[in-house]
Amino acid sequence: MIRIGVIGYGYWGPNLVRNFSQLNDCVVKTVADTRPGRLEALHKIYPSIAVTADYKTVLSDAEIDAVVIAVPVFLHFPVAKEALEKGKHVLIEKPMTTSVAQAEELIALAEKKRRTLMVDHTFVYTGVVQKIKSVIASGEIGDLNYFDSTRINLGLFQHDINVLWDLAPHDISILNFLTGEKPVSVSATGISHTGNGIENIAYLTLHYSNNFIAHFHCSWTSPVKIRKILIGGSRKMIVYDDVEPTEKIKIYDTGYSMRTDEDKHKLLVDYRTGDIYIPKTEQREALLGVAGDFVSAIRENRQTLAGGTAGLEVVRVLEAAGRSLREKGKEITL
């Protein structure tokens, strides 16, 4: 049995505890949180799980094999570093760290200690995203032209990170998982309406060495909740709407072709509109897949689907986006 310690029982902590508790080959031994009320709520549901207000109690427990870190982002690096130094396997909430240097240090430390380091990029474990990846890999939609993401809602305002660091990791991790490509430059614009200098609306664009481009719209101040990704291929196009309860993916046999009218010296566009196909996807809780992959990777001494390197690549984009925001949308080379 892999014995788990969870540090942080706030917004995401209950979901982590619930999913790890469902696995047969691990047990949640201890949960740490500084708020007595949160620990009391946990104890009512899971009376067998030990609780503590000091996370160091979890790290110093020799019986605990791995820790799951669900604390504010600015604490990810110091807590994860201390856990790795104590010989624990580590799963961190997204984003992995607040800088590229921190992410690289954790990766190096995990390799030195021969411990699993994983980031909670939950969406890459969904049946929907894995189906999209298989469709793209099959060549059905042709060459990728664009990736256009909208992730907006009203709240939750964060006090330590801007809206890009809060929401964009989901879709950047999806994009990286689907394509395996790295952008060559980043540009971002945004604004803060709260007077604290933390952007609540932002637009991020990733530029690639080929004709592919990716764009992200993130907001905490939208009257409606939208979670939609459009993927354009040279043959077909995909719409992924995560708010839809059942028909989350639609593949459109839609496209265009270009030709030149030599007599008129004009570029002409021929449009094609065909059928819409709704593929069947596996229905499962993605976070259970995250928990299962983490525990299995520890037992089998293998890499996870969302390891430290995947977390680093997301942080690399976000760090560059922060520079671009500060320089009013300047394109930052990666």
Coordinates of C-alpha atoms in Angstrom, one line a residue:
M1 CA 0.0 0.0 0.0
I2 CA 1.2 3.5 -0.9
R3 CA 0.5 5.8 2.1
I4 CA -0.5 9.3 1.1
G5 CA -0.3 12.6 3.0
V6 CA -2.4 15.6 1.7
I7 CA -1.2 19.1 2.5
G8 CA -4.0 21.6 2.1
Y9 CA -7.8 20.8 2.4
G10 CA -9.3 23.9 0.8
Y11 CA -11.1 24.1 -2.6
W12 CA -9.4 21.2 -4.3
G13 CA -8.2 19.2 -1.3
P14 CA -11.6 17.4 -0.7
N15 CA -11.6 16.1 -4.3
L16 CA -8.1 14.8 -4.0
V17 CA -8.8 13.0 -0.7
R18 CA -12.0 11.5 -2.1
N19 CA -10.3 10.1 -5.3
F20 CA -7.2 8.8 -3.5
S21 CA -9.5 7.1 -1.0
Q22 CA -11.2 5.2 -3.9
L23 CA -8.0 3.5 -5.0
N24 CA -7.3 0.0 -3.7
D25 CA -3.5 0.2 -3.6
C26 CA -3.1 3.3 -1.5
V27 CA -4.5 4.9 1.7
V28 CA -4.7 8.5 2.8
K29 CA -3.0 8.5 6.1
T30 CA -2.8 12.2 7.1
V31 CA -4.2 15.5 6.0
A32 CA -2.7 18.9 7.0
D33 CA -4.4 22.2 7.0
T34 CA -4.0 25.3 9.2
R35 CA -7.8 25.9 9.5
P36 CA -9.5 23.9 12.3
G37 CA -12.8 24.1 10.7
R38 CA -11.6 22.4 7.5
L39 CA -10.0 19.5 9.5
E40 CA -13.3 19.1 11.5
A41 CA -15.2 18.8 8.2
L42 CA -12.7 16.2 7.0
H43 CA -12.9 14.2 10.2
K44 CA -16.7 13.9 9.9
I45 CA -16.4 12.2 6.5
Y46 CA -13.2 10.3 7.0
P47 CA -12.8 9.5 10.8
S48 CA -9.9 7.1 10.1
I49 CA -7.7 9.8 8.5
A50 CA -5.3 11.6 10.9
V51 CA -5.3 15.4 10.8
T52 CA -2.7 18.0 11.7
A53 CA -2.3 21.8 11.6
D54 CA 1.4 21.5 10.8
Y55 CA 2.4 20.2 7.3
K56 CA 5.8 19.3 8.6
T57 CA 4.2 16.5 10.6
V58 CA 3.3 14.9 7.3
L59 CA 6.8 15.4 5.9
S60 CA 8.5 13.9 9.0
D61 CA 6.3 10.8 9.1
A62 CA 8.4 7.9 7.8
E63 CA 5.3 5.9 7.1
I64 CA 4.1 8.3 4.5
D65 CA 5.4 7.5 1.0
A66 CA 4.0 10.4 -1.0
V67 CA 2.5 13.8 -0.5
V68 CA -0.2 15.7 -2.5
I69 CA 0.3 19.4 -2.3
A70 CA -2.9 21.6 -2.6
V71 CA -1.8 24.9 -1.1
P72 CA -1.6 28.5 -2.6
V73 CA 0.7 28.7 -5.6
F74 CA 3.5 30.7 -3.9
L75 CA 3.9 27.8 -1.5
H76 CA 4.2 25.0 -4.1
F77 CA 7.9 25.3 -4.5
P78 CA 9.1 25.4 -0.9
V79 CA 6.7 22.7 0.3
A80 CA 7.5 20.4 -2.7
K81 CA 11.2 21.0 -2.3
E82 CA 11.0 20.1 1.4
A83 CA 9.0 17.0 0.6
L84 CA 11.4 15.8 -2.0
E85 CA 14.3 16.4 0.4
K86 CA 12.5 14.2 2.9
G87 CA 12.3 11.4 0.3
K88 CA 8.6 11.7 -0.5
H89 CA 7.1 11.3 -3.9
V90 CA 5.2 14.5 -4.9
L91 CA 2.0 15.5 -6.7
I92 CA 1.5 19.3 -7.0
E93 CA -1.6 21.2 -8.0
K94 CA -1.2 23.3 -11.2
P95 CA 0.7 25.5 -11.9
M96 CA 3.7 23.6 -10.8
T97 CA 5.7 26.6 -9.5
T98 CA 5.9 30.4 -9.9
S99 CA 9.0 30.4 -12.0
V100 CA 11.0 28.3 -14.5
A101 CA 14.0 28.2 -12.2
Q102 CA 11.9 26.7 -9.4
A103 CA 10.4 24.1 -11.7
E104 CA 13.8 23.1 -13.0
E105 CA 15.2 22.8 -9.4
L106 CA 12.3 20.5 -8.4
I107 CA 12.9 18.3 -11.5
A108 CA 16.6 18.0 -10.7
L109 CA 15.9 17.2 -7.1
A110 CA 13.3 14.5 -7.9
E111 CA 15.8 12.9 -10.3
K112 CA 18.5 13.0 -7.7
K113 CA 16.3 11.5 -5.0
R114 CA 14.8 9.1 -7.5
R115 CA 11.3 10.2 -6.6
T116 CA 8.1 10.7 -8.7
L117 CA 7.3 14.3 -9.4
M118 CA 3.9 15.0 -11.0
V119 CA 1.6 17.9 -11.7
D120 CA -2.2 17.8 -11.5
H121 CA -2.9 18.6 -15.1
T122 CA -6.3 17.0 -14.7
F123 CA -7.7 17.6 -18.2
V124 CA -5.2 15.4 -20.0
Y125 CA -6.7 12.5 -18.1
T126 CA -10.3 13.1 -19.4
G127 CA -11.7 10.8 -22.0
V128 CA -12.6 13.8 -24.1
V129 CA -9.1 15.2 -24.4
Q130 CA -7.6 11.7 -25.0
K131 CA -10.2 11.2 -27.7
I132 CA -9.2 14.5 -29.4
K133 CA -5.6 13.4 -29.3
S134 CA -6.3 10.1 -31.0
V135 CA -8.3 12.0 -33.7
I136 CA -5.5 14.4 -34.3
A137 CA -2.9 11.6 -34.3
S138 CA -5.0 9.6 -36.9
G139 CA -4.6 12.5 -39.4
E140 CA -8.4 12.8 -39.7
I141 CA -8.4 16.6 -39.3
G142 CA -5.2 17.1 -41.3
D143 CA -2.5 19.6 -40.4
L144 CA -3.2 21.7 -37.4
N145 CA -3.8 25.4 -38.2
Y146 CA -5.0 26.9 -34.9
F147 CA -6.0 26.3 -31.3
D148 CA -8.5 28.8 -29.9
S149 CA -9.5 28.6 -26.2
T150 CA -12.0 30.5 -24.1
R151 CA -12.1 29.9 -20.3
I152 CA -14.1 32.6 -18.7
N153 CA -16.5 32.9 -15.7
L154 CA -17.5 35.1 -12.8
G155 CA -14.8 34.5 -10.1
L156 CA -13.0 33.0 -8.3
F157 CA -10.6 36.0 -7.8
Q158 CA -7.2 35.0 -6.7
H159 CA -5.0 37.1 -4.4
D160 CA -1.5 35.8 -5.3
I161 CA -1.7 35.0 -9.1
N162 CA -3.4 36.6 -12.1
V163 CA -6.1 35.1 -14.3
L164 CA -3.5 33.5 -16.7
W165 CA -1.7 31.7 -13.9
D166 CA -5.1 30.5 -12.6
L167 CA -7.0 29.4 -15.7
A168 CA -4.6 29.1 -18.6
P169 CA -2.6 26.1 -17.2
H170 CA -5.6 23.9 -18.0
D171 CA -5.6 24.8 -21.7
I172 CA -1.9 25.1 -22.1
S173 CA -1.4 21.6 -20.7
I174 CA -4.2 20.3 -23.1
L175 CA -2.5 22.0 -26.1
N176 CA 1.0 20.6 -25.2
F177 CA -0.5 17.1 -24.7
L178 CA -2.3 17.2 -28.0
T179 CA 0.5 18.5 -30.2
G180 CA 3.8 17.8 -28.4
E181 CA 5.1 21.1 -30.0
K182 CA 6.8 24.0 -28.2
P183 CA 6.0 27.6 -29.0
V184 CA 8.9 29.9 -30.2
S185 CA 7.4 33.1 -28.7
V186 CA 4.6 34.4 -26.5
S187 CA 2.6 37.6 -26.4
A188 CA 0.0 38.6 -23.8
T189 CA -2.2 41.6 -22.9
G190 CA -4.5 42.0 -19.9
I191 CA -5.9 44.4 -17.4
S192 CA -6.7 44.7 -13.7
H193 CA -10.0 46.2 -12.6
T194 CA -9.5 45.6 -8.9
G195 CA -6.7 48.1 -8.2
N196 CA -4.2 45.5 -7.0
G197 CA -2.3 45.0 -10.2
I198 CA -3.5 41.4 -10.7
E199 CA -5.0 41.0 -14.1
N200 CA -8.5 39.6 -14.1
I201 CA -8.9 39.6 -17.9
A202 CA -6.1 38.5 -20.2
Y203 CA -5.4 37.3 -23.8
L204 CA -2.4 35.1 -24.5
T205 CA -1.1 34.1 -28.0
L206 CA 1.5 31.4 -28.6
H207 CA 3.5 31.5 -31.9
Y208 CA 5.1 28.4 -33.5
S209 CA 7.8 27.9 -36.1
N210 CA 5.2 26.6 -38.6
N211 CA 1.8 28.2 -39.5
F212 CA 0.2 27.0 -36.3
I213 CA -1.0 29.5 -33.7
A214 CA -2.7 29.2 -30.3
H215 CA -4.8 31.8 -28.5
F216 CA -6.3 31.9 -25.0
H217 CA -8.9 34.1 -23.5
C218 CA -9.2 34.0 -19.7
S219 CA -11.4 36.0 -17.5
W220 CA -12.8 36.1 -13.9
T221 CA -15.4 38.8 -14.8
S222 CA -17.6 37.1 -17.4
P223 CA -21.4 36.9 -16.7
V224 CA -21.4 33.4 -18.2
K225 CA -19.2 30.4 -17.8
I226 CA -17.6 29.3 -21.0
R227 CA -15.1 26.4 -21.4
K228 CA -14.6 26.0 -25.1
I229 CA -11.7 25.0 -27.4
L230 CA -11.8 25.3 -31.2
I231 CA -9.1 23.3 -33.1
G232 CA -8.8 24.0 -36.8
G233 CA -7.2 21.5 -39.2
S234 CA -6.6 21.6 -42.9
R235 CA -9.3 19.0 -43.4
K236 CA -11.7 19.2 -40.5
M237 CA -12.3 21.2 -37.3
I238 CA -13.0 20.2 -33.7
V239 CA -15.2 22.0 -31.1
Y240 CA -14.7 20.9 -27.5
D241 CA -17.3 22.4 -25.2
D242 CA -16.6 21.3 -21.6
V243 CA -19.8 22.9 -20.3
E244 CA -21.9 20.5 -22.5
P245 CA -23.1 17.6 -20.3
T246 CA -22.9 14.9 -23.0
E247 CA -21.9 16.1 -26.5
K248 CA -18.6 17.6 -25.5
I249 CA -16.8 17.0 -28.8
K250 CA -18.1 17.8 -32.3
I251 CA -16.0 17.1 -35.4
Y252 CA -17.0 19.3 -38.3
D253 CA -16.3 18.2 -41.9
T254 CA -15.8 21.9 -42.7
G255 CA -13.0 23.7 -44.3
Y256 CA -11.8 25.9 -47.2
S257 CA -9.4 25.8 -50.1
M258 CA -7.6 28.7 -51.9
R259 CA -7.2 29.3 -55.6
T260 CA -6.1 32.2 -57.8
D261 CA -8.1 33.7 -60.6
E262 CA -5.2 34.4 -63.0
D263 CA -7.4 36.7 -65.2
K264 CA -8.4 38.9 -62.3
H265 CA -5.3 38.4 -60.1
K266 CA -7.5 37.7 -57.1
L267 CA -7.3 35.1 -54.4
L268 CA -10.5 33.1 -54.3
V269 CA -11.7 31.0 -51.4
D270 CA -13.8 27.8 -51.8
Y271 CA -15.7 26.8 -48.7
R272 CA -16.8 23.3 -47.8
T273 CA -19.5 22.5 -45.3
G274 CA -20.2 18.8 -44.6
D275 CA -21.4 16.6 -41.8
I276 CA -21.0 17.0 -38.0
Y277 CA -19.8 13.9 -36.2
I278 CA -20.1 13.4 -32.4
P279 CA -17.7 10.7 -31.2
K280 CA -18.3 8.6 -28.2
T281 CA -15.9 9.3 -25.3
E282 CA -15.1 7.4 -22.2
Q283 CA -16.9 8.7 -19.1
R284 CA -14.8 8.7 -16.0
E285 CA -13.6 11.2 -13.4
A286 CA -10.3 12.6 -14.6
L287 CA -9.0 13.2 -11.1
L288 CA -9.3 9.5 -10.4
G289 CA -7.0 9.0 -13.4
V290 CA -4.5 11.5 -12.0
A291 CA -4.5 9.7 -8.6
G292 CA -4.2 6.2 -10.2
D293 CA -1.4 7.3 -12.5
F294 CA 0.5 8.8 -9.6
V295 CA 0.2 5.7 -7.4
S296 CA 1.0 3.3 -10.3
A297 CA 4.0 5.3 -11.3
I298 CA 5.4 5.1 -7.8
R299 CA 4.8 1.3 -7.6
E300 CA 6.2 0.7 -11.2
N301 CA 9.0 3.2 -11.1
R302 CA 7.9 4.9 -14.3
Q303 CA 7.0 8.3 -15.7
T304 CA 3.5 9.8 -15.3
L305 CA 1.4 11.3 -18.1
A306 CA 1.8 14.7 -16.5
G307 CA 5.3 14.7 -15.0
G308 CA 7.6 17.5 -13.9
T309 CA 8.7 18.3 -17.5
A310 CA 5.1 18.8 -18.5
G311 CA 4.6 21.2 -15.6
L312 CA 7.8 23.0 -16.5
E313 CA 6.7 23.7 -20.1
V314 CA 3.4 25.3 -18.8
V315 CA 5.3 27.5 -16.3
R316 CA 7.7 28.5 -19.1
V317 CA 4.8 29.9 -21.1
L318 CA 3.2 31.6 -18.1
E319 CA 6.5 33.2 -17.0
A320 CA 7.0 34.6 -20.5
A321 CA 3.4 35.8 -20.6
G322 CA 4.0 37.7 -17.4
R323 CA 7.0 39.5 -19.0
S324 CA 4.8 40.3 -22.0
L325 CA 2.0 41.7 -19.8
R326 CA 4.5 43.9 -18.0
E327 CA 5.8 45.2 -21.4
K328 CA 2.3 45.9 -22.9
G329 CA 2.1 42.9 -25.1
K330 CA 5.7 42.7 -26.4
E331 CA 6.5 39.4 -28.1
I332 CA 8.8 37.3 -25.8
T333 CA 11.0 34.7 -27.5
L334 CA 11.3 31.4 -25.7

